[in-house]
XYZ file of C-alpha atoms in Angstrom:
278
model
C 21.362 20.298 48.710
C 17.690 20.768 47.912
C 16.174 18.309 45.324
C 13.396 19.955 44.082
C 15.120 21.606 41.014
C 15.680 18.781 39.355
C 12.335 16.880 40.118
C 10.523 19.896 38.745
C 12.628 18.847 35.728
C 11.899 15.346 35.693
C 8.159 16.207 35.917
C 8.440 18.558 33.191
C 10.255 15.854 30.806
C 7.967 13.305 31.755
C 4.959 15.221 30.842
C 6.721 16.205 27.570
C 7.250 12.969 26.866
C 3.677 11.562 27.262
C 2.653 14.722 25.477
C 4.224 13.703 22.415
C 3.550 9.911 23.008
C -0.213 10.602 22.875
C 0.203 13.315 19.699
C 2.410 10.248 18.051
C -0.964 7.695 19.012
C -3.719 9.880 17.889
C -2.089 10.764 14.772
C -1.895 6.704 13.791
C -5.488 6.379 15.184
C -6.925 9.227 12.822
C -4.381 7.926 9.672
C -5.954 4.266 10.081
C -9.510 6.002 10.558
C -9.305 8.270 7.896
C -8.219 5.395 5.491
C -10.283 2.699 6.247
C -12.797 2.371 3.821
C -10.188 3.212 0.733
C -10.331 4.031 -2.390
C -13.613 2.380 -4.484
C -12.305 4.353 -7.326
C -12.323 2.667 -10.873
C -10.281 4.455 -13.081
C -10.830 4.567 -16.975
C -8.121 4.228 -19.262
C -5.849 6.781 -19.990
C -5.612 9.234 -23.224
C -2.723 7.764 -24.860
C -4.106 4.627 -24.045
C -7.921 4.656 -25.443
C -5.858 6.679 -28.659
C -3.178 3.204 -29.291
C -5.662 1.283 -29.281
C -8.335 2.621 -31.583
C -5.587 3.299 -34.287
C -4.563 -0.872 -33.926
C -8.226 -1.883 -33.978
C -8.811 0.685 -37.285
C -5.784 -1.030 -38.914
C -7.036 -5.299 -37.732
C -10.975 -4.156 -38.437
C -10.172 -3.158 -42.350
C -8.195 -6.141 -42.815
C -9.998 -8.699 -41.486
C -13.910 -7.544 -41.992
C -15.001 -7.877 -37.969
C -15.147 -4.819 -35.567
C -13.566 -4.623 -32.097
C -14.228 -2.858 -28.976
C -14.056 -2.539 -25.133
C -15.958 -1.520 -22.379
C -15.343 -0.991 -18.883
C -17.925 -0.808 -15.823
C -17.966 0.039 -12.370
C -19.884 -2.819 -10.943
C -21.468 -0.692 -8.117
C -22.186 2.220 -10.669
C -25.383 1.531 -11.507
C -25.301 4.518 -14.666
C -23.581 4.337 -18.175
C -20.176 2.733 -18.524
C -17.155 4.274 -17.186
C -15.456 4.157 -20.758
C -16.560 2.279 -24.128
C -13.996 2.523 -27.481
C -13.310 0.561 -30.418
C -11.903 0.741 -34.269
C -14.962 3.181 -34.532
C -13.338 5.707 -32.266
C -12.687 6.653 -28.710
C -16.152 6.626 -26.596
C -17.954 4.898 -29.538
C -19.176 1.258 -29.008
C -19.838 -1.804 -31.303
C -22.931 -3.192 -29.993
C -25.791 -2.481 -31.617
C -24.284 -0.012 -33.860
C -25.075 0.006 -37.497
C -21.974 0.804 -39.172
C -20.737 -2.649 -37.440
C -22.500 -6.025 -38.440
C -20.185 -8.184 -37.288
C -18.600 -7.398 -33.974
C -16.462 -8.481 -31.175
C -16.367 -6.891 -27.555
C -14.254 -7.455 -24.382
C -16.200 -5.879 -21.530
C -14.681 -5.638 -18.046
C -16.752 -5.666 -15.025
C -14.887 -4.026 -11.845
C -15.956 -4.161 -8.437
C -13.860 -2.126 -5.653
C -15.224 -2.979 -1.793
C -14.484 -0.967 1.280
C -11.289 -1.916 3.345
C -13.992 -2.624 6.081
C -16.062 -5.484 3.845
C -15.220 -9.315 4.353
C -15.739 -9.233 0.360
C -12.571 -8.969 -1.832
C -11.984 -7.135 -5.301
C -13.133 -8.564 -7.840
C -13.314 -8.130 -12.103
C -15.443 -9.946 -14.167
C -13.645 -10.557 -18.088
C -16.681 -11.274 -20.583
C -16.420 -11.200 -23.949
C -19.343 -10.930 -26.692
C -20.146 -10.821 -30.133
C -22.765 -10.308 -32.623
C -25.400 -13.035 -32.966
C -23.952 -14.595 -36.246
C -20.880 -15.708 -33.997
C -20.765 -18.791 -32.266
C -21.077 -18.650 -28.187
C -18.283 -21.115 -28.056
C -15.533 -19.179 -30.172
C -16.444 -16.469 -28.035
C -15.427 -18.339 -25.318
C -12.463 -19.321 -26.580
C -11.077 -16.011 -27.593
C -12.344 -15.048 -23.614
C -10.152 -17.996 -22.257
C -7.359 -16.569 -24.086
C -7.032 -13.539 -22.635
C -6.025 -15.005 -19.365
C -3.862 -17.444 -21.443
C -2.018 -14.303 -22.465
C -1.540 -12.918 -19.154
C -4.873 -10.853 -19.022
C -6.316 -12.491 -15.958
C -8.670 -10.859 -13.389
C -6.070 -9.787 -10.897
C -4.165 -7.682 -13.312
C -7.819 -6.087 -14.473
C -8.313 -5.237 -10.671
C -4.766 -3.711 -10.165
C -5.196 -1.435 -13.510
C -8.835 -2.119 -15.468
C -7.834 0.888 -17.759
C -4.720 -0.325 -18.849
C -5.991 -4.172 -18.891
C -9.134 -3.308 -20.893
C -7.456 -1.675 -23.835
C -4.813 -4.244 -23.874
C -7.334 -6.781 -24.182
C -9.386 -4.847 -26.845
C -6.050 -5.071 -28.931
C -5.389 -8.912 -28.489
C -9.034 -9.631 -30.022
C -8.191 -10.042 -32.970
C -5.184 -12.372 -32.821
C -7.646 -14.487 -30.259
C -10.435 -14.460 -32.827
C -8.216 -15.530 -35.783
C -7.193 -18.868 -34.002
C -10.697 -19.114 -33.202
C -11.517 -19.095 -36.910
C -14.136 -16.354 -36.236
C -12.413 -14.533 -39.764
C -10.909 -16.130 -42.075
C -7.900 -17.663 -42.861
C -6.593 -15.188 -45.422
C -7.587 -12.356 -43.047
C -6.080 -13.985 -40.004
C -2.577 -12.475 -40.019
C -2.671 -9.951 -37.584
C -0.525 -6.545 -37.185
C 2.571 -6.383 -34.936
C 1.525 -4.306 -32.954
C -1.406 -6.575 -31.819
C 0.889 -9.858 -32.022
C 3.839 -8.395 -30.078
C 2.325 -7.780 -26.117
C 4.165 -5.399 -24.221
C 5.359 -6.266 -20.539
C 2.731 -6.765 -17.907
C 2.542 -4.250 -15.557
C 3.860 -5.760 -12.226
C 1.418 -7.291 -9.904
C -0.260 -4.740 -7.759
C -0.763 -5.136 -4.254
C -4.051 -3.626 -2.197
C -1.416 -2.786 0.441
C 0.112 0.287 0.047
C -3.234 1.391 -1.917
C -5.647 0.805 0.987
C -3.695 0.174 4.265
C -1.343 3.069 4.025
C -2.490 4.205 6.994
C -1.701 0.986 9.147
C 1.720 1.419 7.706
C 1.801 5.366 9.291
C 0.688 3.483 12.438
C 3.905 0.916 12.807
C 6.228 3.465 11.988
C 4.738 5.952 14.706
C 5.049 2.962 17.093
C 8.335 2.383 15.969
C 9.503 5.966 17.043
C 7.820 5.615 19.977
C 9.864 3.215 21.306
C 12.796 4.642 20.150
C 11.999 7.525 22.398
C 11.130 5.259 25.301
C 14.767 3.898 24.797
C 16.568 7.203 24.704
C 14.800 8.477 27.631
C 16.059 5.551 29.378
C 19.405 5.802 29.195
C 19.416 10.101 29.554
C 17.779 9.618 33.130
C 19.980 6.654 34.156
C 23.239 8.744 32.709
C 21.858 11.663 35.249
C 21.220 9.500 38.249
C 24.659 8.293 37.537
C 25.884 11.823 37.029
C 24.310 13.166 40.283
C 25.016 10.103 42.465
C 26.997 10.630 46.061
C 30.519 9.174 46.250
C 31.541 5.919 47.605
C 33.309 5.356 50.955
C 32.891 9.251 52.336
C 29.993 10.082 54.805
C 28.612 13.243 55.001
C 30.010 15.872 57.806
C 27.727 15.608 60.612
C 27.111 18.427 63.501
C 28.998 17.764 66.891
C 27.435 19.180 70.273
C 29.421 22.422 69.625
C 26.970 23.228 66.694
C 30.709 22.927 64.512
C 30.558 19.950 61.655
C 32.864 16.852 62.463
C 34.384 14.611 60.082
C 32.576 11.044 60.317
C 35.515 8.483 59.364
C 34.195 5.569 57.741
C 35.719 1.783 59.226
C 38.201 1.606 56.172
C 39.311 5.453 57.087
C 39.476 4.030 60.995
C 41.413 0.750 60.132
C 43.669 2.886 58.362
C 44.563 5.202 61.104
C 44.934 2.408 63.754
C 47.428 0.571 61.171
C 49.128 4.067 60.832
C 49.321 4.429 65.070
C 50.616 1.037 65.102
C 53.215 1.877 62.686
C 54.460 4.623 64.697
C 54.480 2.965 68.101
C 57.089 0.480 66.517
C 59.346 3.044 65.241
């Protein structure tokens, strides 16, 4: 029987197989090209966000006689700050503002490097005041943000979120350091009572997405190595001549002859034998 059917077929699956192999491969390639760099994005606090926390400064301003604020900046942004707020208002900032004397400001510094820089992330947590205010209660209140959980990796994993949380913890932080006084040191609930830190972020699935793509198309791929495997061995197996029969071959008549195998000859002589007896 002619073979050439079925290695046509084989050919064809073959080639279908490194078809898709090398479609599976250049789609990972382009993924982890196309994300390399990732996302330098800082992103500014949201509505709801910037909106709580101007109505808590408003409210810890009028009691205690000191304004608050935050601002947030895009290290490699070179142009205005990415968002400024305070018990002023939403987009309006302490410093050097009149209708504040006496001021206190958290200011975040975020810097967001390419997947392909040696450099890390990075946030820089500063806080400042008006020139009445001592440098070293402004330090304080700045150590105490990462006493209450406000340290730079949770500013790198959400600087909107962390900014505004921090603007709202100024003034508990600046009544223990005495920077108001005692009678107007009680802070609101709201400020005293921190909500849950966000969970730790992880640059992983932010900027190396496309390395994860990658495994799981190699994944596949040997998955479809293995079931190739064992479809082509299940066919040889399928197609494969019986055991202990040969082929009829032509005698010098041009008619086909059976060719007896030694276990079919043994078995006739033992059969003559038999016969001879009886």
């Amino acid at each position: 029987m002619s073979t050439g059917k079925p290695a046509a077929k084989n050919k064809a699956a073959a080639w279908a197989v490194w078809l898709t192999i090398g479609l599976v491969v250049a789609g990972c390639v382009a993924a982890g090209v196309l994300n390399n760099d990732g996302d330098t994005t800082v992103a500014a606090p949201a509505a709801d966000e910037r909106a709580d926390s101007v109505a808590i400064l408003k409210r810890t301003s009028a009691e205690q006689g000191l304004c608050y604020g935050w601002e947030l900046v895009d290290y490699y942004d070179y142009g205005d700050p990415l968002n400024v707020g305070s018990n002023l208002g939403d987009g309006v900032a302490v410093e050097e503002n009149p209708a504040c004397p006496r001021w206190v400001q958290v200011t975040a510094n975020i810097g967001y490097v390419s997947e392909s820089s040696e450099s890390n992330d990075f946030a820089r947590i500063q806080v400042t005041g008006s020139p009445d205010i001592d440098s070293a209660d402004l330090w304080q209140v700045e150590r105490g943000l990462e006493r209450l959980g406000l340290t730079e990796d949770v500013f790198v994993d959400d600087p909107g979120w962390a900014v505004t949380r921090a603007a709202v913890m100024l003034p508990l932080l600046a009544a223990e350091a005495e920077i108001v006084p005692p009678a107007a040191a009680t802070p609101t609930p709201d400020a005293a009572s921190p909500s849950p830190l966000p969970d730790a972020g992880s640059d992983l699935l932010r900027d190396r997405w496309g390395y994860l793509l990658a495994t799981v198309g190699l994944v596949l791929l040997a998955a479809l190595f293995v079931t190739v495997g064992v479809v082509q061995r299940r066919r040889q197996r399928t197609t494969a001549p019986g055991r202990g029969a040969a082929p009829d071959a032509p005698s010098r008549s041009g008619r086909k002859r059976r060719v007896v195998v030694p276990a079919q000859r043994a078995g006739a002589g033992a059969a003559g034998r038999t016969r001879e007896k009886a």
